[in-house]
Amino acid sequence: MQRAGHKKLDTTMKYYINSTSTSKMFLLSTLNGITTDEMEIEVLDNEGNKQIIKESTYIRRQSVSAVIPH
Protein backbone atom coordinates (compact mmCIF):
# COMPACT_ATOMS: atom_id res chain seq x y z
CA MET A 1 0.00 0.00 0.00
CA GLN A 2 2.74 2.47 0.98
CA ARG A 3 4.99 1.55 -1.94
CA ALA A 4 2.14 2.03 -4.39
CA GLY A 5 1.27 5.39 -2.81
CA HIS A 6 -2.25 4.42 -1.80
CA LYS A 7 -3.95 5.81 1.28
CA LYS A 8 -6.24 2.82 1.63
CA LEU A 9 -5.39 -0.89 1.58
CA ASP A 10 -8.65 -1.48 -0.30
CA THR A 11 -7.29 0.46 -3.29
CA THR A 12 -4.17 -1.68 -3.41
CA MET A 13 -6.21 -4.84 -3.06
CA LYS A 14 -8.61 -3.72 -5.81
CA TYR A 15 -5.99 -2.93 -8.45
CA TYR A 16 -2.94 -5.03 -7.59
CA ILE A 17 -4.03 -8.22 -5.87
CA ASN A 18 -5.37 -11.10 -7.91
CA SER A 19 -7.52 -13.67 -6.16
CA THR A 20 -5.02 -16.53 -6.53
CA SER A 21 -2.37 -17.22 -3.91
CA THR A 22 0.25 -17.61 -6.66
CA SER A 23 -0.48 -14.09 -7.87
CA LYS A 24 -0.28 -12.75 -4.32
CA MET A 25 3.11 -14.41 -3.75
CA PHE A 26 4.40 -13.05 -7.07
CA LEU A 27 3.25 -9.55 -6.15
CA LEU A 28 4.89 -9.72 -2.72
CA SER A 29 8.13 -10.92 -4.28
CA THR A 30 8.05 -8.07 -6.80
CA LEU A 31 7.25 -5.41 -4.21
CA ASN A 32 9.95 -6.66 -1.87
CA GLY A 33 12.46 -6.30 -4.70
CA ILE A 34 11.71 -2.60 -5.22
CA THR A 35 14.47 -0.32 -4.04
CA THR A 36 14.65 3.40 -3.58
CA ASP A 37 18.35 3.43 -4.40
CA GLU A 38 18.89 5.67 -7.37
CA MET A 39 21.07 4.63 -10.28
CA GLU A 40 24.24 6.58 -10.93
CA ILE A 41 25.51 7.44 -14.40
CA GLU A 42 29.02 8.27 -15.59
CA VAL A 43 29.02 11.40 -17.77
CA LEU A 44 31.58 13.80 -19.19
CA ASP A 45 31.50 17.43 -18.09
CA ASN A 46 32.17 20.36 -20.44
CA GLU A 47 35.93 19.90 -20.03
CA GLY A 48 35.85 16.17 -20.81
CA ASN A 49 36.28 15.01 -17.21
CA LYS A 50 34.29 12.01 -16.00
CA GLN A 51 31.63 12.63 -13.35
CA ILE A 52 29.34 10.23 -11.54
CA ILE A 53 25.87 11.74 -11.11
CA LYS A 54 22.45 10.48 -10.05
CA GLU A 55 20.03 9.50 -12.80
CA SER A 56 17.52 12.20 -11.76
CA THR A 57 20.21 14.86 -12.09
CA TYR A 58 21.06 13.61 -15.57
CA ILE A 59 17.39 13.68 -16.61
CA ARG A 60 16.93 17.21 -15.23
CA ARG A 61 20.02 18.40 -17.11
CA GLN A 62 18.75 16.91 -20.37
CA SER A 63 15.31 18.46 -19.96
CA VAL A 64 16.66 21.89 -19.02
CA SER A 65 19.22 22.01 -21.82
CA ALA A 66 16.50 21.18 -24.33
CA VAL A 67 14.44 24.19 -23.18
CA ILE A 68 17.15 26.83 -22.75
CA PRO A 69 18.52 28.14 -26.06
CA HIS A 70 22.32 28.05 -26.31
Short mmCIF file of C-alpha atoms in Angstrom, two decimals, residues 7-38:
data_model
loop_
_atom_site.label_atom_id
_atom_site.label_comp_id
_atom_site.label_asym_id
_atom_site.label_seq_id
_atom_site.Cartn_x
_atom_site.Cartn_y
_atom_site.Cartn_z
CA LYS A 7 -3.95 5.81 1.28
CA LYS A 8 -6.24 2.82 1.63
CA LEU A 9 -5.39 -0.89 1.58
CA ASP A 10 -8.65 -1.48 -0.30
CA THR A 11 -7.29 0.46 -3.29
CA THR A 12 -4.17 -1.68 -3.41
CA MET A 13 -6.21 -4.84 -3.06
CA LYS A 14 -8.61 -3.72 -5.81
CA TYR A 15 -5.99 -2.93 -8.45
CA TYR A 16 -2.94 -5.03 -7.59
CA ILE A 17 -4.03 -8.22 -5.87
CA ASN A 18 -5.37 -11.10 -7.91
CA SER A 19 -7.52 -13.67 -6.16
CA THR A 20 -5.02 -16.53 -6.53
CA SER A 21 -2.37 -17.22 -3.91
CA THR A 22 0.25 -17.61 -6.66
CA SER A 23 -0.48 -14.09 -7.87
CA LYS A 24 -0.28 -12.75 -4.32
CA MET A 25 3.11 -14.41 -3.75
CA PHE A 26 4.40 -13.05 -7.07
CA LEU A 27 3.25 -9.55 -6.15
CA LEU A 28 4.89 -9.72 -2.72
CA SER A 29 8.13 -10.92 -4.28
CA THR A 30 8.05 -8.07 -6.80
CA LEU A 31 7.25 -5.41 -4.21
CA ASN A 32 9.95 -6.66 -1.87
CA GLY A 33 12.46 -6.30 -4.70
CA ILE A 34 11.71 -2.60 -5.22
CA THR A 35 14.47 -0.32 -4.04
CA THR A 36 14.65 3.40 -3.58
CA ASP A 37 18.35 3.43 -4.40
CA GLU A 38 18.89 5.67 -7.37
#
